[in-house]
Short mmCIF file of C-alpha atoms and ligand atoms in Angstrom, two decimals:
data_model
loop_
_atom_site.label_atom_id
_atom_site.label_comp_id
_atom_site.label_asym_id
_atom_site.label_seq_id
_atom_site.Cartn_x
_atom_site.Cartn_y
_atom_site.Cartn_z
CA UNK H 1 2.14 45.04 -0.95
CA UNK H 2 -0.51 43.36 -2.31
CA UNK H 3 -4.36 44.05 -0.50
CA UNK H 4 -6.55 41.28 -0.08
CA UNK H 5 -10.26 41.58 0.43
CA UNK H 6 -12.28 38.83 1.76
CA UNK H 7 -16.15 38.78 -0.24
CA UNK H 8 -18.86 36.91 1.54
CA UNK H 9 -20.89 35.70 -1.68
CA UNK H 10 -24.14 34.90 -2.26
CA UNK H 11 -25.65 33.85 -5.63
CA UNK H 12 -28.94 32.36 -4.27
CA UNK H 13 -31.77 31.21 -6.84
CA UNK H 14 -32.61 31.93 -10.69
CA UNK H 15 -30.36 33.87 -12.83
CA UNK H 16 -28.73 34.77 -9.79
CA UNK H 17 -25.99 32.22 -10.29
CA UNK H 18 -25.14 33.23 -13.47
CA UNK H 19 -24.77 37.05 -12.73
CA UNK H 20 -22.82 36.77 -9.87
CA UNK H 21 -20.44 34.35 -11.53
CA UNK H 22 -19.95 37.52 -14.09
CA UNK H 23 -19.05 40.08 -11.61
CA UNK H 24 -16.88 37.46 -9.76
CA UNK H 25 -14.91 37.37 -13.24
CA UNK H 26 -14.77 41.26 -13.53
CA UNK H 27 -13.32 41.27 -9.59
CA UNK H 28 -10.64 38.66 -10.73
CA UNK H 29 -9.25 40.35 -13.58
CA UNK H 30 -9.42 44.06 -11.84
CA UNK H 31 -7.50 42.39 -8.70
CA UNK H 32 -4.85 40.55 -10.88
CA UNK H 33 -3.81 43.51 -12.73
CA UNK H 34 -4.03 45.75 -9.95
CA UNK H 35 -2.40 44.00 -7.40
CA UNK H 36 -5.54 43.41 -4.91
CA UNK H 37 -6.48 39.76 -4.18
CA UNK H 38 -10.30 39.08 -3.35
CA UNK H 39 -10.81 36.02 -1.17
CA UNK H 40 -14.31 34.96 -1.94
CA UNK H 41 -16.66 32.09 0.64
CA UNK H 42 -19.81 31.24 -0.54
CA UNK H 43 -23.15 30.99 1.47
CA UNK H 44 -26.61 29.31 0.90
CA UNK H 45 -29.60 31.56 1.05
CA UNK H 46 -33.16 32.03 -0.30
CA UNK H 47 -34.90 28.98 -1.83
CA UNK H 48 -31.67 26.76 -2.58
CA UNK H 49 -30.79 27.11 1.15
CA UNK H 50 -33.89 26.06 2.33
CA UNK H 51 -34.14 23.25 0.29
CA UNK H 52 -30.55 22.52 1.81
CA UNK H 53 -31.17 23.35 5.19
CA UNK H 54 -34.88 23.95 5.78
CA UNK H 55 -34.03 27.12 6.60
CA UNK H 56 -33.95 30.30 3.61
CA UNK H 57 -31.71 31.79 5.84
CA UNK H 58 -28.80 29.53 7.81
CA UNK H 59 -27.08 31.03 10.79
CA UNK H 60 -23.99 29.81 9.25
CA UNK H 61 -24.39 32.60 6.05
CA UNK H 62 -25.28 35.77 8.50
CA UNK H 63 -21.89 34.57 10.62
CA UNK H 64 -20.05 34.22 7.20
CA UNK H 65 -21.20 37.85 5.80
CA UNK H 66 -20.65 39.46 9.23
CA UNK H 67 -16.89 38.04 9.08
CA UNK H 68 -16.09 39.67 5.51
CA UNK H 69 -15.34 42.91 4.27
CA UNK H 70 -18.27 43.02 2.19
CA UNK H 71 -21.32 40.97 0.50
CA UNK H 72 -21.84 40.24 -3.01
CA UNK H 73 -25.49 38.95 -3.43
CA UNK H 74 -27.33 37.89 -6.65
CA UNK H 75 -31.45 37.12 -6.18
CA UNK H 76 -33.61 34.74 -4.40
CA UNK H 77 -36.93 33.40 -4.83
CA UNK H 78 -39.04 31.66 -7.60
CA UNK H 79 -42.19 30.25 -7.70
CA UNK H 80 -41.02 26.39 -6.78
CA UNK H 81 -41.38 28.11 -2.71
CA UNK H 82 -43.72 30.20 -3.55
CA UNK H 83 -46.36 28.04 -1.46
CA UNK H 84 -44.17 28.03 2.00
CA UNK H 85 -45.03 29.17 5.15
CA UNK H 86 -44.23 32.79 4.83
CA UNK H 87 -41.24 32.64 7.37
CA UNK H 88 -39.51 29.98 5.19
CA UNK H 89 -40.17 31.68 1.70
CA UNK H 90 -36.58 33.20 0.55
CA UNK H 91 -38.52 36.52 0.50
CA UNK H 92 -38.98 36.30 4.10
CA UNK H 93 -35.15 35.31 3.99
CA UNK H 94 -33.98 38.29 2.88
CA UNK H 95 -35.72 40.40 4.76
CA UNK H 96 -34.43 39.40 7.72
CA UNK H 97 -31.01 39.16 6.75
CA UNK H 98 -31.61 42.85 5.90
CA UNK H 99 -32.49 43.46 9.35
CA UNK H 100 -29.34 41.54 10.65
CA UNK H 101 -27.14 43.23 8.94
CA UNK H 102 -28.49 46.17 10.08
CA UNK H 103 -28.24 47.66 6.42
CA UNK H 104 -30.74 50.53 6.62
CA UNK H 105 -29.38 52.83 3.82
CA UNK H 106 -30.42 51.29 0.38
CA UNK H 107 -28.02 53.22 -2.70
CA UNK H 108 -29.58 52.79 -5.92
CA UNK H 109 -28.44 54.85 -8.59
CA UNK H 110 -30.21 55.13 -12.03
CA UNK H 111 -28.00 55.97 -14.95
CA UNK H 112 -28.80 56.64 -18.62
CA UNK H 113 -25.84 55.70 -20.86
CA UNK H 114 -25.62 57.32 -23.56
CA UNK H 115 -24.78 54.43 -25.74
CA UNK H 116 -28.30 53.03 -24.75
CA UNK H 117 -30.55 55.92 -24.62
CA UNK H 118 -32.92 54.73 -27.50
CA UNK H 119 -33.38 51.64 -24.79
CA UNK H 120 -35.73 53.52 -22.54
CA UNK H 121 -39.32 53.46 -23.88
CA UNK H 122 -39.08 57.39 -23.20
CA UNK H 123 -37.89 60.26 -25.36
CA UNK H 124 -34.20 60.89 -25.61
CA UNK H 125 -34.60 64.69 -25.03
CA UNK H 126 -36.56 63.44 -21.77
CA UNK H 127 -33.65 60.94 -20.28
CA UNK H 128 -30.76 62.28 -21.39
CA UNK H 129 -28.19 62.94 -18.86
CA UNK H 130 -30.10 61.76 -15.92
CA UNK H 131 -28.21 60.46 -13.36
CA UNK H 132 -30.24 59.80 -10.02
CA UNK H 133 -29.37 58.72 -6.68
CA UNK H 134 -32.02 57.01 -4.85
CA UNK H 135 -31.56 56.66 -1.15
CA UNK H 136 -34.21 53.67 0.00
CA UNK H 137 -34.79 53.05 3.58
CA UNK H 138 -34.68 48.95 3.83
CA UNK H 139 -35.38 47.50 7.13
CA UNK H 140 -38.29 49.72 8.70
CA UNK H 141 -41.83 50.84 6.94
CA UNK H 142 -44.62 48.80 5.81
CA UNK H 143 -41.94 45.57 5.18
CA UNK H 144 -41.54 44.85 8.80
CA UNK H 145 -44.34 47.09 10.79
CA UNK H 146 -46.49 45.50 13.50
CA UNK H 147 -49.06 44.21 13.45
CA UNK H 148 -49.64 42.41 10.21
CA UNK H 149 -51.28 39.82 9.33
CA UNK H 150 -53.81 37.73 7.35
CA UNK H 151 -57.07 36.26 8.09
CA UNK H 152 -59.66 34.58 5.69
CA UNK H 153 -61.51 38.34 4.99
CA UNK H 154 -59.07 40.29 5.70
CA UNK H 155 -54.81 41.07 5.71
CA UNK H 156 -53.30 43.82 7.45
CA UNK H 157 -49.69 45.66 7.46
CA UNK H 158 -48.70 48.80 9.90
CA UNK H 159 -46.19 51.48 8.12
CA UNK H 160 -44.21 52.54 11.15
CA UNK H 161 -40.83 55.10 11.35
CA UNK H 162 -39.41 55.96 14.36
CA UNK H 163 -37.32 59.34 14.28
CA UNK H 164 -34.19 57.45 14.76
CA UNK H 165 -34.91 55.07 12.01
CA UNK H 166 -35.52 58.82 9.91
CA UNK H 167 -32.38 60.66 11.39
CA UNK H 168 -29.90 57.84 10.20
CA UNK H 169 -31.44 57.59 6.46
CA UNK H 170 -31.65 61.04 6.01
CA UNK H 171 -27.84 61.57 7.16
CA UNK H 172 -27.14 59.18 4.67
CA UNK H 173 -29.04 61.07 1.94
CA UNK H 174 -27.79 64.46 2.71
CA UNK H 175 -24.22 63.73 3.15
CA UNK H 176 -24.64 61.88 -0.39
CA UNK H 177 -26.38 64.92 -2.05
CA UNK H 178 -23.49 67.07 -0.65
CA UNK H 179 -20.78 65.15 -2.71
CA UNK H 180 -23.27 65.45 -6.30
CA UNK H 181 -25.24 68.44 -6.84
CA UNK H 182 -26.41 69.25 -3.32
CA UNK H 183 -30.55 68.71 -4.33
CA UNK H 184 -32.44 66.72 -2.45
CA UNK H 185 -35.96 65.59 -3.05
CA UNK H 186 -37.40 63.89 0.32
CA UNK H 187 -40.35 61.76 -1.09
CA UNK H 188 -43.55 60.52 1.26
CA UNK H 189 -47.20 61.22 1.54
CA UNK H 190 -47.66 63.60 4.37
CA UNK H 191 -50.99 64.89 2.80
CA UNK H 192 -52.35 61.42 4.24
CA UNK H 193 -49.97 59.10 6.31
CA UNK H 194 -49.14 60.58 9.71
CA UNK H 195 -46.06 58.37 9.47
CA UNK H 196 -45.11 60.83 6.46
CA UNK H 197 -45.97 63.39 7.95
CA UNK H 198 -43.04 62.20 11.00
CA UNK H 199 -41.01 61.69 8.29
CA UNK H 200 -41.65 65.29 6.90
CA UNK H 201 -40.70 66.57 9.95
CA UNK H 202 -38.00 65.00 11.10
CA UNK H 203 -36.23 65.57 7.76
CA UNK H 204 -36.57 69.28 7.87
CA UNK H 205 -34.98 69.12 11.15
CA UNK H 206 -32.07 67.06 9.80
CA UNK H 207 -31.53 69.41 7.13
CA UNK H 208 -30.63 72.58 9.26
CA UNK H 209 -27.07 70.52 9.92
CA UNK H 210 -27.19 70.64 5.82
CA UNK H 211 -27.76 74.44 4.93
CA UNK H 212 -25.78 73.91 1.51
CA UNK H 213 -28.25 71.12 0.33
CA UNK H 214 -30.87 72.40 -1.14
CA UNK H 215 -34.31 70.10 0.48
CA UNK H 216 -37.17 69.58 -1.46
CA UNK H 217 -40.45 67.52 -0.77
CA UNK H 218 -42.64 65.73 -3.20
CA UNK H 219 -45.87 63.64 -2.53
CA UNK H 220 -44.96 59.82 -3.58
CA UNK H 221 -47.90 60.02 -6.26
CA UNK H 222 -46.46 62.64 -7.85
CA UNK H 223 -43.01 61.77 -7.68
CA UNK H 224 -44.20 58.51 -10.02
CA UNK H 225 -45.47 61.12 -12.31
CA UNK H 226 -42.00 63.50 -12.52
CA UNK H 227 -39.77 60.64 -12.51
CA UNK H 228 -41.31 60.07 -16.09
CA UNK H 229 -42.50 63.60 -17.11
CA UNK H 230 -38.95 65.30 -16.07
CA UNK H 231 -36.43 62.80 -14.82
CA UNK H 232 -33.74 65.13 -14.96
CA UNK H 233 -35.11 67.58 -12.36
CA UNK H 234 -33.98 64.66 -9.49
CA UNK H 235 -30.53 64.36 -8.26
CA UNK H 236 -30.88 62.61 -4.67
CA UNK H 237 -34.01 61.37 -3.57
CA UNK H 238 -34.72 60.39 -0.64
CA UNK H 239 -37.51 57.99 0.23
CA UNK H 240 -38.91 55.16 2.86
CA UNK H 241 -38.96 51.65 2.06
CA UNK H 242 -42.11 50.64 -0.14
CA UNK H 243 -41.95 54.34 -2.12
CA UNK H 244 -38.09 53.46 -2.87
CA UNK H 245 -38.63 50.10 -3.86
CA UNK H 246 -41.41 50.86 -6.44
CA UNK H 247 -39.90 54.40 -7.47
CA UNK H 248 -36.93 52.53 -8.30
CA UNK H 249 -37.75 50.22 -10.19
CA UNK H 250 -39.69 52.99 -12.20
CA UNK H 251 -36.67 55.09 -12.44
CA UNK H 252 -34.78 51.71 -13.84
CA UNK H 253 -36.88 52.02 -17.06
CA UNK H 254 -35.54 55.46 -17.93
CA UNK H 255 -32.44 53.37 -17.88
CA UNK H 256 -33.54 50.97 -20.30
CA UNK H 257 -33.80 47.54 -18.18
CA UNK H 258 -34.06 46.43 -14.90
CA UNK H 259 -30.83 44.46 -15.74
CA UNK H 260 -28.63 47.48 -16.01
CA UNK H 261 -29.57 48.67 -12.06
CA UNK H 262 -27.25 47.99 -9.23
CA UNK H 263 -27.64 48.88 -5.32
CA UNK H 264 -25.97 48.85 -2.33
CA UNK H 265 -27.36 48.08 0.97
CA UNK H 266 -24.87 49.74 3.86
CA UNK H 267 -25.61 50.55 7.34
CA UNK H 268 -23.34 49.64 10.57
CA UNK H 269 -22.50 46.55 9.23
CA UNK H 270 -20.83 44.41 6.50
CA UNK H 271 -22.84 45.93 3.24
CA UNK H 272 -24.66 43.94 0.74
CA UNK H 273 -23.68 44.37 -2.94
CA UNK H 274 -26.97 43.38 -5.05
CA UNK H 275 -28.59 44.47 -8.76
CA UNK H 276 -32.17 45.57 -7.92
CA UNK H 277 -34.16 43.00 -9.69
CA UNK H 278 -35.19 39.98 -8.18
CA UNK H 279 -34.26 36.19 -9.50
CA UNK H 280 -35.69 36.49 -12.81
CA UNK H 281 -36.92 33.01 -12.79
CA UNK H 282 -38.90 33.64 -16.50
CA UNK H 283 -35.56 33.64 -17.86
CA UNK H 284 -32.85 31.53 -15.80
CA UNK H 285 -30.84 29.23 -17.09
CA UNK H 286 -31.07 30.62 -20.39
CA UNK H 287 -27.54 32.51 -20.50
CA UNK H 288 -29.43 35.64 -21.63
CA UNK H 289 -29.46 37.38 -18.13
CA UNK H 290 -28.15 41.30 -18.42
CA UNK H 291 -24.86 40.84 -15.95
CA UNK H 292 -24.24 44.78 -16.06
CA UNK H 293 -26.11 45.26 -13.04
CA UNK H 294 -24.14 42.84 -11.22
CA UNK H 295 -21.00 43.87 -12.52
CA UNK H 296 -21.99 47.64 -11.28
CA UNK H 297 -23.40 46.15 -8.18
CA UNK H 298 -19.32 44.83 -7.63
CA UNK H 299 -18.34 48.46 -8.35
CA UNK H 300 -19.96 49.87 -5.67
CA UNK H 301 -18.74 47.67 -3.11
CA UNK H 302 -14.86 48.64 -4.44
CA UNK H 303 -16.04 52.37 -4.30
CA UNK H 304 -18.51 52.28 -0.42
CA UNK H 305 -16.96 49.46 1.40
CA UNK H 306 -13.73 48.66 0.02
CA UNK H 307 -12.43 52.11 -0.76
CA UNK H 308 -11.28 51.17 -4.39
CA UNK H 309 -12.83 54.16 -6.07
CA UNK H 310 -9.94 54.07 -9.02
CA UNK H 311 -10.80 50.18 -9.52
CA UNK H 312 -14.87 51.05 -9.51
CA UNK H 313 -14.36 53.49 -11.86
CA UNK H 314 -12.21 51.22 -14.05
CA UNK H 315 -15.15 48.55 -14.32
CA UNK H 316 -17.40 51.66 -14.90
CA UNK H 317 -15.51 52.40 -17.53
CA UNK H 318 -15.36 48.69 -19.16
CA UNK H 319 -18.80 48.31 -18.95
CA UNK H 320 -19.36 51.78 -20.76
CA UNK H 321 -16.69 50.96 -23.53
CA UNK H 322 -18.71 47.40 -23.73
CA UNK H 323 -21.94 49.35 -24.61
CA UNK H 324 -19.95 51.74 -26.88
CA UNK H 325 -18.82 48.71 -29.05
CA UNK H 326 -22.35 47.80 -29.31
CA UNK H 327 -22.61 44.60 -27.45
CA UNK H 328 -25.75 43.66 -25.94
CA UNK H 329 -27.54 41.29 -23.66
CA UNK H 330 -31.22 40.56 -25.17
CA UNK H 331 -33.02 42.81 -22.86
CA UNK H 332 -31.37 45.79 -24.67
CA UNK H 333 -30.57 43.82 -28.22
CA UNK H 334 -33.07 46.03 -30.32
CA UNK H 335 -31.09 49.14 -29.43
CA UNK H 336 -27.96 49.97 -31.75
CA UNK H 337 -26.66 46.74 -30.91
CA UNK H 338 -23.68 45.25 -33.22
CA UNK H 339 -24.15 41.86 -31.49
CA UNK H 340 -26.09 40.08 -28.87
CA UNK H 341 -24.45 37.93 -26.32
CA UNK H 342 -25.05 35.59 -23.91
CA UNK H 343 -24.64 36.41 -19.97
CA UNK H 344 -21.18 35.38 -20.13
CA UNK H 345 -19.75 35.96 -23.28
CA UNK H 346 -21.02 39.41 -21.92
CA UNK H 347 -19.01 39.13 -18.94
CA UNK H 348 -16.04 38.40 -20.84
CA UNK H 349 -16.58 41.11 -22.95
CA UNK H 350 -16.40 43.54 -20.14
CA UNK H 351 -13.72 41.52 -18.86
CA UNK H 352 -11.97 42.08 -22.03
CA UNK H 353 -12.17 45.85 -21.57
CA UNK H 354 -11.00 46.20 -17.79
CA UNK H 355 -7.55 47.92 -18.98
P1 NAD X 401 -37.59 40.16 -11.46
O1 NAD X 401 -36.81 41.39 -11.22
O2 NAD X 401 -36.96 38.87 -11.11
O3 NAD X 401 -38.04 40.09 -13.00
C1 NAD X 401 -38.84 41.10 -13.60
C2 NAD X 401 -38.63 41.07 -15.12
O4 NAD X 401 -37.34 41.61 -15.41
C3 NAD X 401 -38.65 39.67 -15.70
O5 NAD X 401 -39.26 39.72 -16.97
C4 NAD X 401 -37.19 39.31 -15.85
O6 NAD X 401 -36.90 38.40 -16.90
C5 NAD X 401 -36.56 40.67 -16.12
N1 NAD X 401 -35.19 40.74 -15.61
C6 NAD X 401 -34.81 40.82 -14.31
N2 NAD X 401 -33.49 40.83 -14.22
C7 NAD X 401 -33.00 40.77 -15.46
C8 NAD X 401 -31.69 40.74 -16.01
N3 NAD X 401 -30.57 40.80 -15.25
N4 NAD X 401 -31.56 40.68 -17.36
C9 NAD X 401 -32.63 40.63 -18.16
N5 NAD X 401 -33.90 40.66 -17.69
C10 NAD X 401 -34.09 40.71 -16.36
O7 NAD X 401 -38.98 40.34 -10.65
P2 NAD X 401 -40.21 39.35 -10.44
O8 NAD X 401 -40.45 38.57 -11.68
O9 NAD X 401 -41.26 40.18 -9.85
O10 NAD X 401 -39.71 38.34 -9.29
C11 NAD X 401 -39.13 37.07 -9.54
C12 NAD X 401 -38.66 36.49 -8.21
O11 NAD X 401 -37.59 37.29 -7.69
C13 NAD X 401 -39.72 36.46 -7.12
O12 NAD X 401 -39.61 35.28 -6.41
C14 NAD X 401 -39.40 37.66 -6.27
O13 NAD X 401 -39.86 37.55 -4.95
C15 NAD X 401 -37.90 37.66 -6.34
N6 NAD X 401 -37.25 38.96 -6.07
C16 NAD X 401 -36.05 38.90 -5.43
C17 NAD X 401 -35.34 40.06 -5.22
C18 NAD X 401 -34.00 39.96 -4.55
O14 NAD X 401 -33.45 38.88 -4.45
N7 NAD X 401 -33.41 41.07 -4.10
C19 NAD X 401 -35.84 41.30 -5.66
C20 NAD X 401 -37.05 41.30 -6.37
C21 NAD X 401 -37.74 40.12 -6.57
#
């Protein structure tokens, strides 16, 4: 019989359109040769909603996504809203669809593939073989502590964790590290932040339910520095919300490009499928957008919320046999590449090699 899945989708602003259009292409051809039929409803947010609706964020998309099995999202933002109030920026968007969603537990794994190792701007003998998991708390920290604020001398944001908000990410984490390589680094700065220092804590208490998992703890300064000196020494790390969202994108250059980087945001509700960079607006509507992110981002959701791990692994594998036949988006062109494509004839490319 054949399974249907029903994707909430949202492409938003920038090159965000023309990723998610890729990884809508990869879904089709996996479902029609695999029997599965994906049902996909599109909804407005960030700054094309709000020029829509006045709002960056309509009711009607968080009733939409909360209906569906699970989210495909693309990027918001650009500078055309940069000057909005700050509730009706598509930043401010996001973040609260975050928090309505309830997605606390922010996957974002960094990969080197082989085929593109002479893409990061470190040593091959340095990246080789890394494969990290990090495991970003999204909708507490410094993002949405009270009070902030901003006055004309001075601007103010509170980090805040609660040991609830710590218990359910670090669950997350360790039952993660205990299907990989059962390491996991906890990330924070204890030496200074009390709220650390909670964290700390709370995680060592956690990880007495997890004697197989081997718990490690790192200073957030320092992990910057390792994640660069030593990559490979990092399996799962676990981390709040500001140190994942900058350690990530840090780990994303041992990858090669911020293009190649997928996530998933899960938590008691619908989860949100999304590559980790933003809406790239230096470079939309130039068809030269990296896809591969999205396209990985799409694999995910078949392998966390649609249980599809044979399909994920089959658009894992196209994507991989892409690189191997040396086809490139721009951002990685100067490495081994036999041709560079556009960010469809990319898509079809990988299309091509879903088998
Ligand atoms: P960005 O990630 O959009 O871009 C950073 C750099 O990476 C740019 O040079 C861009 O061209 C490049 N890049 C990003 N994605 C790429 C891809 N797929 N292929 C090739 N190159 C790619 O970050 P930014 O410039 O700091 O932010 C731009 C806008 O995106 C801002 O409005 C920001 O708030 C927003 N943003 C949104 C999200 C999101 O929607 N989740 C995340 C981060 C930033």
């Amino acid at each position: 019989m054949k399974k249907t899945y029903n994707i909430s989708v949202i492409k938003g602003d920038g090159i965000g359109v023309e990723i998610v259009n890729e990884a809508i292409k990869v879904l089709e051809k996996v479902g029609k040769l695999y029997n599965v039929e994906f049902l996909f409803s599109e909804f407005l947010m960030g700054g094309i909603a709000y020029d829509k609706t006045g709002d960056p964020l309509p009711q009607a998309t968080i009733d939409g996504v909360v209906k569906s099995d699970a989210c495909l999202f693309g990027a918001i933002g650009g500078e055309k809203w940069d000057n909005l109030p700050r509730d009706k920026r598509p930043e401010s968007g996001l973040l609260r669809f975050r928090k309505e969603l309830e997605v606390f537990a922010n996957l974002r794994p960094a990969v080197v593939y082989d085929e593109l190792i002479d893409a990061s701007s470190l040593k091959p003998q340095v990246i080789k073989g890394v494969d990290i998991m990090v495991v970003r708390e999204l909708i507490g920290g410094i993002y949405f502590g009270e009070p902030k604020g901003k006055s004309e001398t001075k601007g103010w944001n509170t980090m805040v964790y609660t040991k609830d908000e710590i218990t359910r990410i670090a669950h997350v984490a360790f039952k993660l590290a205990r299907k990989r390589t059962k390491k996991l680094c906890s990330v924070d700065k204890a030496n200074v932040l009390d709220v650390s220092q909670l964290w700390r804590d709370t995680v060592i208490d956690i990880s007495k339910e997890y004697k197989d998992v081997e718990l490690t703890h790192m200073y957030v300064d320092n992990c910057a520095m390792q994640l660069v000196a030593n990559p490979r020494q990092f399996d799962v790390i676990l981390t709040g919300n500001i140190f994942g969202d900058i350690l990530s994108d840090e780990a994303s250059m041992l990858c090669g490009s911020i293009g190649l980087l997928p996530s998933a945001s899960t938590g008691t509700n619908t989860a949100i499928y999304e590559p980790i960079h933003g809406s790239a607006p230096d470079i939309a509507g130039l068809s030269i957008a990296n896809p591969i992110a999205t396209i990985a981002s799409a694999s995910m959701m078949l392998r966390y919320s649609l249980d599809e791990p044979q399909l994920a692994s089959i658009i894992d594998d196209a994507i991989k046999q892409t690189l191997k036949d040396g086809y490139r988006t721009k951002d990685i062109g100067a490495y081994d590449a036999k041709e560079v494509l556009s960010t469809s004839q990319m898509g079809d490319k990988i299309v091509s090699n879903i088998k």
